[in-house]
Short mmCIF file of C-alpha atoms and ligand atoms in Angstrom, two decimals:
data_model
loop_
_atom_site.label_atom_id
_atom_site.label_comp_id
_atom_site.label_asym_id
_atom_site.label_seq_id
_atom_site.Cartn_x
_atom_site.Cartn_y
_atom_site.Cartn_z
CA ARG A 1 -0.18 0.05 0.00
CA ALA A 2 2.73 2.49 1.01
CA LYS A 3 4.50 1.96 -2.25
CA GLU A 4 1.38 2.13 -4.48
CA THR A 5 0.52 5.42 -2.56
CA GLY A 6 3.96 6.71 -3.06
CA LYS A 7 3.89 6.08 -6.87
CA ALA A 8 0.57 7.65 -7.32
CA ARG A 9 1.56 10.59 -5.14
CA CYS A 10 4.51 11.30 -7.16
CA VAL A 11 2.02 11.45 -10.33
CA VAL A 12 -0.32 13.81 -8.96
CA TYR A 13 1.59 15.96 -6.45
CA SER A 14 4.86 16.69 -8.14
CA PRO A 15 4.23 18.99 -11.22
CA ARG A 16 7.56 20.42 -10.23
CA HIS A 17 9.69 18.03 -12.03
CA ASN A 18 8.85 20.48 -14.66
CA SER A 19 9.80 23.70 -13.14
CA PRO A 20 6.86 26.25 -13.82
CA THR A 21 7.43 28.75 -16.49
CA GLU A 22 7.61 32.46 -15.60
CA HIS A 23 4.13 32.64 -17.48
CA ASP A 24 2.71 30.26 -14.88
CA ILE A 25 4.21 32.32 -12.01
CA SER A 26 2.66 35.39 -13.07
CA LEU A 27 -0.66 33.70 -13.77
CA GLU A 28 -0.54 32.16 -10.30
CA ALA A 29 0.04 35.62 -8.85
CA ALA A 30 -2.97 36.84 -10.77
CA MET A 31 -5.43 34.13 -9.69
CA PHE A 32 -5.21 35.44 -6.07
CA GLN A 33 -6.21 38.61 -7.21
CA ALA A 34 -8.99 37.33 -9.58
CA VAL A 35 -10.44 35.45 -6.48
CA ARG A 36 -10.60 38.81 -4.79
CA GLU A 37 -12.16 40.58 -7.70
CA GLY A 38 -14.53 37.73 -8.36
CA GLU A 39 -13.41 37.02 -11.79
CA PHE A 40 -14.22 33.33 -11.50
CA VAL A 41 -17.60 32.30 -12.91
CA LEU A 42 -19.44 29.00 -13.61
CA TYR A 43 -20.58 27.62 -16.76
CA TYR A 44 -23.02 24.76 -17.32
CA GLN A 45 -23.00 22.46 -19.86
CA PRO A 46 -26.38 20.32 -20.60
CA ILE A 47 -26.03 16.39 -20.10
CA VAL A 48 -29.00 15.09 -22.10
CA ASP A 49 -30.99 11.83 -22.23
CA ALA A 50 -29.93 10.21 -25.57
CA LYS A 51 -33.42 9.09 -26.12
CA THR A 52 -35.50 12.28 -25.91
CA ARG A 53 -32.60 14.76 -25.98
CA GLU A 54 -34.01 16.64 -22.93
CA ILE A 55 -31.70 18.16 -20.41
CA GLU A 56 -31.31 15.77 -17.28
CA GLY A 57 -28.66 17.62 -15.61
CA PHE A 58 -25.64 20.03 -16.11
CA GLU A 59 -21.74 19.73 -15.68
CA THR A 60 -20.51 22.93 -13.91
CA LEU A 61 -17.24 24.01 -15.61
CA MET A 62 -15.17 26.78 -14.11
CA ARG A 63 -14.29 30.09 -16.47
CA TRP A 64 -11.92 32.71 -15.41
CA LYS A 65 -12.75 35.94 -17.24
CA HIS A 66 -9.60 37.91 -16.83
CA PRO A 67 -9.85 41.52 -17.69
CA THR A 68 -7.22 41.75 -20.21
CA LEU A 69 -6.22 38.13 -20.98
CA GLY A 70 -10.04 37.30 -21.81
CA MET A 71 -11.23 33.78 -21.10
CA VAL A 72 -8.58 31.52 -19.42
CA SER A 73 -9.06 27.97 -19.77
CA PRO A 74 -9.62 25.66 -16.81
CA ALA A 75 -7.20 23.40 -18.42
CA ARG A 76 -4.43 26.12 -17.60
CA PHE A 77 -5.61 27.42 -14.35
CA ILE A 78 -7.01 24.18 -12.47
CA PRO A 79 -3.55 22.60 -12.46
CA ILE A 80 -2.04 25.65 -10.99
CA ALA A 81 -4.67 26.10 -8.41
CA GLU A 82 -4.26 22.32 -7.71
CA THR A 83 -0.58 22.89 -6.91
CA ASN A 84 -0.89 25.94 -4.75
CA GLY A 85 -4.08 24.76 -2.95
CA LEU A 86 -6.25 27.49 -4.20
CA ILE A 87 -8.36 24.63 -5.57
CA ASN A 88 -9.83 24.00 -1.98
CA LEU A 89 -11.16 27.62 -2.12
CA LEU A 90 -12.20 27.63 -5.55
CA GLY A 91 -13.82 24.16 -5.39
CA ALA A 92 -15.72 24.88 -2.44
CA TRP A 93 -17.13 28.06 -3.92
CA ALA A 94 -18.04 26.23 -7.11
CA LEU A 95 -19.65 23.15 -5.17
CA LYS A 96 -21.94 25.72 -3.07
CA ALA A 97 -22.67 28.00 -6.13
CA ALA A 98 -23.75 25.17 -8.35
CA CYS A 99 -26.12 23.61 -5.90
CA VAL A 100 -27.65 27.00 -5.41
CA GLN A 101 -27.92 27.48 -9.10
CA LEU A 102 -29.51 23.92 -9.57
CA LYS A 103 -32.53 25.23 -7.51
CA GLN A 104 -32.89 28.12 -10.04
CA PHE A 105 -32.81 25.72 -12.95
CA GLU A 106 -35.43 23.41 -11.47
CA GLU A 107 -37.61 26.45 -11.02
CA ALA A 108 -37.30 27.24 -14.50
CA ALA A 109 -37.51 23.77 -15.88
CA ARG A 110 -40.46 22.83 -13.48
CA ARG A 111 -38.97 19.48 -13.18
CA PRO A 112 -36.09 17.66 -11.32
CA LEU A 113 -32.64 18.01 -12.64
CA TYR A 114 -29.42 17.24 -11.28
CA ILE A 115 -25.82 19.07 -11.05
CA SER A 116 -22.57 17.64 -11.57
CA VAL A 117 -19.39 19.09 -10.15
CA ASN A 118 -15.86 18.38 -10.74
CA ILE A 119 -13.73 17.58 -7.58
CA SER A 120 -10.01 17.80 -8.03
CA PRO A 121 -7.76 15.14 -6.23
CA ARG A 122 -6.57 17.73 -3.74
CA GLN A 123 -10.09 18.96 -2.73
CA PHE A 124 -11.15 15.21 -2.43
CA ARG A 125 -8.22 14.57 0.02
CA ASN A 126 -8.69 17.77 1.98
CA ASP A 127 -9.87 17.26 5.67
CA LYS A 128 -12.59 19.86 5.30
CA PHE A 129 -14.22 18.34 2.22
CA LEU A 130 -17.14 16.45 3.84
CA GLU A 131 -18.03 19.69 5.72
CA VAL A 132 -17.92 21.53 2.33
CA LEU A 133 -20.24 19.15 0.78
CA ASP A 134 -22.63 19.23 3.70
CA ASP A 135 -22.54 22.99 3.90
CA ALA A 136 -23.30 23.08 0.08
CA ILE A 137 -26.12 20.73 0.29
CA ALA A 138 -27.53 22.39 3.57
CA PHE A 139 -27.30 25.97 2.20
CA SER A 140 -28.79 25.20 -1.29
CA GLY A 141 -31.60 23.05 0.14
CA ILE A 142 -30.96 20.53 -2.64
CA SER A 143 -30.91 16.69 -1.73
CA GLY A 144 -27.74 14.88 -2.03
CA ALA A 145 -29.26 12.56 -4.67
CA GLN A 146 -29.26 15.45 -6.89
CA LEU A 147 -25.61 15.78 -6.71
CA VAL A 148 -22.95 14.08 -8.92
CA LEU A 149 -19.23 14.41 -7.95
CA GLU A 150 -17.01 13.95 -10.88
CA ILE A 151 -13.48 12.51 -9.86
CA THR A 152 -10.91 10.63 -12.01
CA GLU A 153 -9.62 7.25 -11.71
CA GLY A 154 -6.29 9.02 -10.36
CA THR A 155 -8.10 10.41 -7.52
CA LEU A 156 -8.97 6.99 -6.38
CA MET A 157 -5.49 5.60 -6.76
CA ILE A 158 -3.74 8.27 -4.66
CA ASP A 159 -4.89 6.59 -1.47
CA PRO A 160 -7.83 4.01 -2.04
CA ALA A 161 -8.47 3.41 1.65
CA HIS A 162 -9.13 7.06 2.32
CA ALA A 163 -11.00 7.17 -0.95
CA GLU A 164 -13.22 4.18 0.20
CA THR A 165 -13.92 6.08 3.51
CA ILE A 166 -14.82 9.40 1.60
CA LEU A 167 -17.31 7.55 -0.78
CA ALA A 168 -19.05 5.57 1.83
CA LYS A 169 -19.79 9.09 3.65
CA MET A 170 -20.76 10.51 0.16
CA ALA A 171 -23.21 7.52 -0.54
CA GLU A 172 -24.74 8.09 3.11
CA ARG A 173 -25.75 11.43 1.58
CA HIS A 174 -27.03 9.79 -1.50
CA ALA A 175 -24.59 11.85 -3.77
CA ARG A 176 -23.40 9.89 -6.84
CA ILE A 177 -19.99 9.42 -7.91
CA ALA A 178 -18.95 9.62 -11.49
CA ILE A 179 -15.58 8.46 -13.00
CA ASP A 180 -14.64 11.17 -15.27
CA ASP A 181 -12.42 10.59 -18.45
CA PHE A 182 -13.15 6.85 -17.95
CA GLY A 183 -10.46 4.68 -19.66
CA THR A 184 -7.75 7.33 -19.78
CA GLY A 185 -6.31 6.93 -16.30
CA TYR A 186 -4.24 3.92 -15.04
CA SER A 187 -6.56 2.59 -12.73
CA SER A 188 -7.47 -1.01 -12.94
CA LEU A 189 -11.17 -2.35 -13.28
CA ALA A 190 -10.92 -3.91 -9.77
CA TYR A 191 -11.98 -0.37 -8.59
CA LEU A 192 -15.43 -0.65 -10.09
CA LYS A 193 -16.04 -3.38 -7.67
CA ARG A 194 -14.49 -1.86 -4.62
CA PHE A 195 -16.13 1.49 -4.86
CA PRO A 196 -19.88 2.76 -4.85
CA ILE A 197 -19.48 4.32 -8.38
CA SER A 198 -22.74 5.31 -10.16
CA VAL A 199 -21.67 6.73 -13.53
CA LEU A 200 -18.73 6.15 -16.25
CA LYS A 201 -18.09 9.09 -18.33
CA ILE A 202 -16.40 8.04 -21.40
CA ASP A 203 -13.73 10.42 -22.29
CA ARG A 204 -14.02 12.55 -25.43
CA ALA A 205 -10.73 10.85 -27.03
CA PHE A 206 -12.97 7.68 -27.54
CA ILE A 207 -15.68 9.49 -29.17
CA ARG A 208 -13.98 11.73 -31.48
CA ASP A 209 -13.23 9.42 -34.38
CA LEU A 210 -16.48 7.62 -34.14
CA PRO A 211 -17.96 6.16 -35.94
CA GLY A 212 -15.06 5.56 -38.57
CA SER A 213 -12.66 4.08 -35.82
CA GLN A 214 -13.13 0.60 -35.37
CA LYS A 215 -10.67 0.65 -32.32
CA ASP A 216 -12.76 3.27 -30.63
CA GLY A 217 -16.11 1.77 -31.62
CA ALA A 218 -14.77 -1.43 -29.76
CA ILE A 219 -13.77 0.54 -26.73
CA CYS A 220 -16.95 2.31 -26.20
CA ASN A 221 -19.05 -0.82 -26.93
CA ALA A 222 -16.89 -2.56 -24.22
CA VAL A 223 -17.47 0.04 -21.75
CA LEU A 224 -21.20 0.15 -22.25
CA ASP A 225 -21.30 -3.67 -21.92
CA LEU A 226 -19.38 -3.20 -18.77
CA ALA A 227 -21.70 -0.48 -17.42
CA ARG A 228 -24.90 -2.44 -18.30
CA HIS A 229 -23.66 -5.65 -16.10
CA LEU A 230 -22.52 -3.35 -13.19
CA SER A 231 -25.73 -1.32 -13.39
CA LEU A 232 -23.62 1.95 -14.03
CA SER A 233 -24.97 4.71 -16.13
CA VAL A 234 -22.60 6.05 -19.02
CA VAL A 235 -22.42 9.75 -20.13
CA ALA A 236 -20.49 9.92 -23.73
CA GLU A 237 -18.44 13.07 -23.27
CA GLY A 238 -17.62 15.55 -26.49
CA VAL A 239 -20.44 14.38 -28.78
CA GLU A 240 -20.10 16.85 -31.73
CA THR A 241 -21.80 15.29 -34.57
CA GLU A 242 -25.23 13.52 -35.16
CA GLU A 243 -23.38 10.48 -36.33
CA GLN A 244 -21.43 10.21 -33.14
CA PHE A 245 -24.64 10.54 -31.29
CA ALA A 246 -26.49 8.02 -33.12
CA TYR A 247 -23.65 5.53 -32.76
CA MET A 248 -23.72 5.97 -28.96
CA SER A 249 -27.48 6.08 -28.54
CA GLU A 250 -28.07 3.12 -30.81
CA ARG A 251 -25.58 1.02 -28.63
CA GLY A 252 -27.48 2.02 -25.59
CA CYS A 253 -25.78 4.87 -24.13
CA GLN A 254 -28.03 6.54 -21.79
CA TYR A 255 -26.71 10.27 -21.63
CA VAL A 256 -24.69 12.38 -23.99
CA GLN A 257 -22.78 15.65 -23.32
CA GLY A 258 -21.14 17.68 -25.82
CA TYR A 259 -21.15 20.60 -28.51
CA LEU A 260 -24.07 18.99 -30.54
CA THR A 261 -26.61 19.19 -27.80
CA GLY A 262 -25.23 22.16 -25.88
CA LYS A 263 -22.03 23.95 -25.19
CA PRO A 264 -21.04 25.17 -21.79
CA MET A 265 -23.15 28.36 -21.14
CA ALA A 266 -23.73 31.04 -18.63
CA ALA A 267 -26.47 30.50 -16.17
CA ASN A 268 -28.92 32.77 -17.73
CA VAL A 269 -28.38 31.13 -21.08
CA ALA A 270 -28.99 27.72 -19.45
CA ILE A 271 -32.31 28.99 -18.10
CA THR A 272 -33.41 30.12 -21.50
CA ALA A 273 -32.60 26.61 -22.82
CA LEU A 274 -34.50 24.95 -20.13
CA THR A 275 -37.66 27.05 -20.83
CA GLU A 276 -37.41 26.87 -24.44
CA ARG A 277 -36.28 23.54 -24.76
CA HIS A 278 -33.87 24.23 -27.86
CA TYR A 279 -30.17 24.52 -26.95
CA ALA A 280 -27.84 23.35 -29.35
P1 C2E B 1 -13.77 17.63 -18.02
O1 C2E B 1 -14.23 17.63 -16.74
O2 C2E B 1 -13.39 16.54 -18.88
O3 C2E B 1 -14.67 18.78 -18.74
C1 C2E B 1 -15.26 18.48 -20.05
C2 C2E B 1 -14.45 19.38 -20.86
O4 C2E B 1 -14.85 19.14 -22.52
C3 C2E B 1 -14.87 20.96 -20.95
O5 C2E B 1 -13.69 21.78 -21.04
C4 C2E B 1 -15.92 21.08 -21.99
O6 C2E B 1 -16.00 22.45 -22.21
C5 C2E B 1 -15.26 20.27 -22.84
N1 C2E B 1 -16.11 19.80 -23.82
C6 C2E B 1 -17.65 19.41 -23.71
N2 C2E B 1 -18.01 19.19 -24.94
C7 C2E B 1 -17.20 19.13 -25.93
C8 C2E B 1 -17.07 18.68 -27.21
O7 C2E B 1 -18.27 18.29 -27.86
N3 C2E B 1 -16.16 19.00 -27.90
C9 C2E B 1 -14.86 19.38 -27.38
N4 C2E B 1 -13.88 19.78 -28.26
N5 C2E B 1 -14.91 19.87 -25.85
C10 C2E B 1 -16.15 19.73 -25.24
P2 C2E B 1 -13.26 22.95 -20.21
O8 C2E B 1 -14.54 23.54 -19.55
O9 C2E B 1 -12.16 23.64 -20.76
O10 C2E B 1 -12.67 22.12 -19.05
C11 C2E B 1 -11.58 21.61 -18.99
C12 C2E B 1 -11.30 20.71 -17.68
O11 C2E B 1 -10.89 21.66 -16.60
C13 C2E B 1 -12.16 19.84 -17.29
O12 C2E B 1 -12.32 18.72 -18.09
C14 C2E B 1 -12.02 19.69 -16.03
O13 C2E B 1 -10.91 18.79 -15.67
C15 C2E B 1 -11.42 21.14 -15.38
N6 C2E B 1 -12.30 21.66 -14.70
C16 C2E B 1 -13.04 22.48 -15.31
N7 C2E B 1 -13.96 23.17 -14.37
C17 C2E B 1 -13.52 22.59 -13.13
C18 C2E B 1 -13.97 22.79 -11.81
O14 C2E B 1 -14.83 23.48 -11.34
N8 C2E B 1 -13.34 21.97 -10.75
C19 C2E B 1 -12.50 21.25 -11.36
N9 C2E B 1 -11.39 20.66 -10.29
N10 C2E B 1 -11.86 20.92 -12.45
C20 C2E B 1 -12.47 21.72 -13.64
CA1 CA B 2 -15.74 16.56 -15.72
CA1 CA B 3 -14.31 14.50 -18.61
CA1 CA B 4 -11.05 15.91 -19.49
#
């Protein structure tokens, strides 16, 4: 266990084997100011039912609206926040704000919806994480069952025993766990047996070349089959074309997320989508 932990830690927690560029350092300084200035906002991307194309829920995606740099991609700032610990603050804010937003979405839609929130490895490991989770649920008044927490295989690998404890506590709150970017990490399938997981999100990398790629098709079919036998739901990520949509839905994939059925959007745009029912 110690060896296993040590290895995974090295992968996740030592970005400094590549020393940060000067650019990263100035971006890091700007981030602290950005928190004070309220430059971080949340966007919401529809997750739709593959049969009806109705919005079932939203994934919460963080955006940084920098006054001069414009929109900074989370692919750039999340890793920095993960390194300096700012992710705990940002993540707690995102979780609470997303839960509050869900209430408003439901009022607009007049039906139950769910909200999916990304939880970074460091946030998941933070001592205060369960308090943050309980606070978000209590403050917003949503039920834990309306919350999906997206974690990666890597998050489970860092310290499986600790992950098991946290996941059990999440299950007590009826919050569901989704494995994000499924198939791209280096976890083993044994984790699907050990942990109470509800959702697999098939990474965009396996969807992109559908329906042409035989290999990607085989992988997607295998994941759908696996999920069926384990009673897990599947979300196909990064669906951009009708052909990709048809390929996945015809093979029993229940949920689809991608530019075809809705890009990440500001909350007010999401509300319009929910009331007008067209959102692509
Ligand atoms: P992710 O969790 O895998 O999120 C999905 C990413 O795919 C998002 O990128 C989304 O905009 C993009 N996407 C969705 N549909 C399509 C499509 O059809 N085509 C293409 N090309 N892309 C699509 P985004 O918003 O730039 O986020 C990148 C990553 O940053 C996320 O990947 C996630 O790992 C991280 N992230 C974003 N928000 C948060 C957050 O609040 N907390 C944490 N911890 N991480 C976050
Ligand atoms: Ca995600
Ligand atoms: Ca993903
Ligand atoms: Ca990803």
